[in-house]
Amino acid sequence: MASSLACLPFFLLLLPCLLLAQNTGNIEVGDSITAVDNGAQPWLSPSGDFAFGFRQLEKRELYLLAIWYNKIPDKTIVWYANGDNPAPARSKLELTADRGLVLTSPQGTEIWKSDVNLGDAENGFMNDTGNLILSNSASEILWQSFDHPTDTLLPGQTLKRLSPGQTLESGGQMLSSRLTETNFSRGRFQFRLIPDGNAVLNTNNLPTGFAYEAYFWSNTVDSNTSNAGLRVVFDDSGYLYVLRASGKRELLTTGTVASAAENYHRVTLNFDGVLVQYTRPRNSTGNGGNWSIIRSMPDNICTDLVGQKGTGPCGFNGICQLSRDRRPTCSCPQRFSLLDPNDDYGGCRPDFYAQFCEDVSNSPKDFDFLELENTDWPTSDYEMYTPYNIEECQKACSEDCFCNVIVFKEGTCWKKKLPLSNGRLDEKVNGKAFIKIRKDDSTRRETPSGPLPFPYEKKNKDNLALVVSVLLGGSVLVNLVLSFYSFFFSHNKSKRIPQGTERGAESNLRCFSYKELFIATDGFKEVVGRGSFGIVYKGLLEMGTKVPVAVKKLDKIFEEGEKEFRTEVKVIGQTHHKNLVQLVGFCAEGQHRLLVYEFLSNGTLANFLFKEAKLGWSQRTQIAFGIARGLAYLHEECSSQIIHCDIKPQNILLDDHYDAKIADFGLAKLLLLDQSQTFTAARGTKGYVAPEWFRNMPVTVKADVYSFGVLLLEIICGRKCVDTEVSAERAILTDWAYDCYQDGIISALVENDEEAVNDMKKLERFVKVAIWCIQEDPTLRPTIKMAILMLEDFVQVAAPPCPCPFTSVVG
Ligand SMILES: *[C@@H]1O[C@H](CO)[C@@H](O)[C@H](O)[C@H]1NC(C)=O
Ligand SMILES: *[C@@H]1O[C@H](CO)[C@@H](O)[C@H](O)[C@H]1NC(C)=O
Ligand SMILES: *[C@@H]1O[C@H](CO)[C@@H](O)[C@H](O)[C@H]1NC(C)=O
Ligand SMILES: *[C@@H]1O[C@H](CO)[C@@H](O)[C@H](O)[C@H]1NC(C)=O
Ligand SMILES: *[C@@H]1O[C@H](CO)[C@@H](O)[C@H](O)[C@H]1NC(C)=O
């Protein structure tokens, strides 16, 4: 979803010609489309409401063959062919006569096909109902997407009753959830009409699809079979019901449904197991529209789902809490952390070694209990005592080396073993859970030895989450962990030899004469930027071919000798990182000091953030990551640490792919070799400058982290950090952002940016990280590496405190 939105402007440009060229809905034998970046033109239904084609997945090199609402900004997907088997780039979909639609990889492997068994296909048609239909020359339907539902029903679509033993594989019709919001592989939940006539929601065992107990029933069974449920129907007017064999309708939709002529309707089995009927005005094509909920089933998945087998909505050991939209939110108990830090619904594992009777010398006195209010895991018990009080219950557990958790409720005590399933936090529980931990903490798992995983690689992230899961416990621990991390990273630094740093570091810089650069820039004619240290000109250098460069003429008068200049320039020249603007050479002749950089045609981030075409949310987040990585390199990986001192959007350049590159690093040191405090006020740029500059405090890399935090907010919100043209309470971005965060209205920060609003988790994470970065107290700020881990969601982000606890802000 997000990925295709990134190319929205481009797509909109294409739209008019698509409408002209392709809007008949017809697909002929031999027609094909190819999965390519941005360019794949989907087949549209006659009205343009639905499109059929390729959607780029979050893993950008993979594509999903799908049908989606094409007129609404979120381009909600309603059907997909190859969720379990995403297609690589340049895969091709073709309509063939004998095999229907065939999706093949560039290597020629068949990825998916819509079998047509009844004869040759003549014609394909993307209907305005969202149904993709293949028919023969006699207009008989050979195959239609409505017969092969994925996770969504559209008006006009039905589910047949399963025959005994029938599964998805053997052609049974059912809704099957995706694995996660963005991973379309088969998920853990199903909506089926089972042979006894009941429409049910149930979990299933993933590898086999074996269905576990149901957690929702339509109650349409009847011992008189001619009265039991026969079909699930989502009718043309948007009512969902179970049709009994007798012809009677048992409505699942509650209330009245708005007209289908003016509204879209869909029923989707969400990845978290909640079946939701949604509606949305057809004409709200702008940013304002959204899907509103008509009915969610079940009423409370956290408490309704109690399987003897399977994990529950939140995975093993997880705790489910219903949010206002009746969808589950998952968390881990204290001292547990997410098994997969990127998957809130994937379950939790203990950060300690739970007791398993491995050591009989343990004494009951060694144990303590963590209390969890209104929490229960209703299954997984192996003993029950009643009547009992809490003390007796705890004593029984601490004396029992098999016992890991107890639940106590109204005089009854249950002993439980790991893993726990179907965890819930709900007032209805009316009881308490206690997790057994060791008093001396001796079994808390240590950091794995050896270097920590490089944050740019997603490998081994579990270990990280393990350590940092203590963050969950409370924000007091944050600093401890943060400093632990900073220590670890800096400690580790000396051992790591970053790519490209040592290699060829000495020699790559070219020394130019002033005359050469004068000619290359045509007499310093074309100004492309004005930085804090001088003017930047465009130039063309003869290096085999003409290579464009940016030549920065430093405006400071240099008392320092050429030697010091060369030393510093060499340090800058030794940095090689894809998120840093590469220094190509320099000139130090007489009083002239010039630096020659690679030329980036897209200019500065400031142009895109505050002017011109706006960048999409996913592009903006990519840029934020780029900047953070560039900074991490400067702070922790290059041979001598570089504090940038002037991070701001004017110093971030964008390359052809809109990847961020940091400019002007190393200049602060170069130009202010006398690091006296008197200079500090002159450094940096107002609005981005960390408070310590004004406070006679030592300036460290954390000053850059502060500026990064401000910049991150600008990137999130697409506005300047100080904007006098908006209302007073919004004028100072850092204050306003914290206010919005505090008031729980983060979406106000990205008004009209539907893509960002739809990515609320990431948005919230980014805002929280930004607020951590702009903490007034530098020690509270994370290192940039830690910020990356948090942005990447490797590490849980605790709730940040107010960035300005003191009122003594210097103007
Ligand atoms: C498209 O759907 C409508 C409504 O269900 C149906 O009447 C029509 O026949 C379909 N078109 C084709 C070409 O099948
Ligand atoms: C979806 O999740 C499955 C199981 O974790 C994984 O194997 C697959 O690679 C994921 N697909 C994508 C496109 O990320
Ligand atoms: C079963 O239901 C049908 C339709 O409602 C009814 O006509 C028939 O009499 C019922 N049979 C029995 C045995 O109750
Ligand atoms: C959409 O349609 C509804 C009902 O026809 C109408 O009240 C509303 O003003 C329309 N909205 C827009 C944005 O056109
Ligand atoms: C979605 O639409 C409903 C009904 O119009 C509205 O109450 C709600 O605030 C909207 N939500 C968002 C996030 O725009």
Tab-separated table of C-alpha atoms and ligand atoms in Angstrom, residues 125 127-129 133 141 236, ligand 1:
chain	number	residue	atom	x	y	z
A	125	PHE	CA	-13.030	-8.298	-18.015
A	127	ASN	CA	-15.959	-5.485	-13.863
A	128	ASP	CA	-17.019	-2.361	-11.987
A	129	THR	CA	-18.089	-4.639	-9.161
A	133	ILE	CA	-13.990	-12.373	-15.061
A	141	ILE	CA	-17.748	-17.536	-17.196
A	236	ASP	CA	-25.469	-5.752	-3.931
B	1	LIG	C1	-20.449	-7.095	-14.291
B	1	LIG	O1	-21.217	-7.191	-13.109
B	1	LIG	C2	-22.581	-6.935	-13.276
B	1	LIG	C3	-23.238	-6.910	-11.915
B	1	LIG	O2	-23.021	-8.116	-11.254
B	1	LIG	C4	-23.180	-7.998	-14.191
B	1	LIG	O3	-24.559	-7.743	-14.405
B	1	LIG	C5	-22.442	-7.975	-15.515
B	1	LIG	O4	-22.893	-9.037	-16.338
B	1	LIG	C6	-20.955	-8.129	-15.293
B	1	LIG	N1	-20.261	-7.955	-16.575
B	1	LIG	C7	-19.691	-8.962	-17.232
B	1	LIG	C8	-19.071	-8.629	-18.543
B	1	LIG	O5	-19.689	-10.097	-16.798
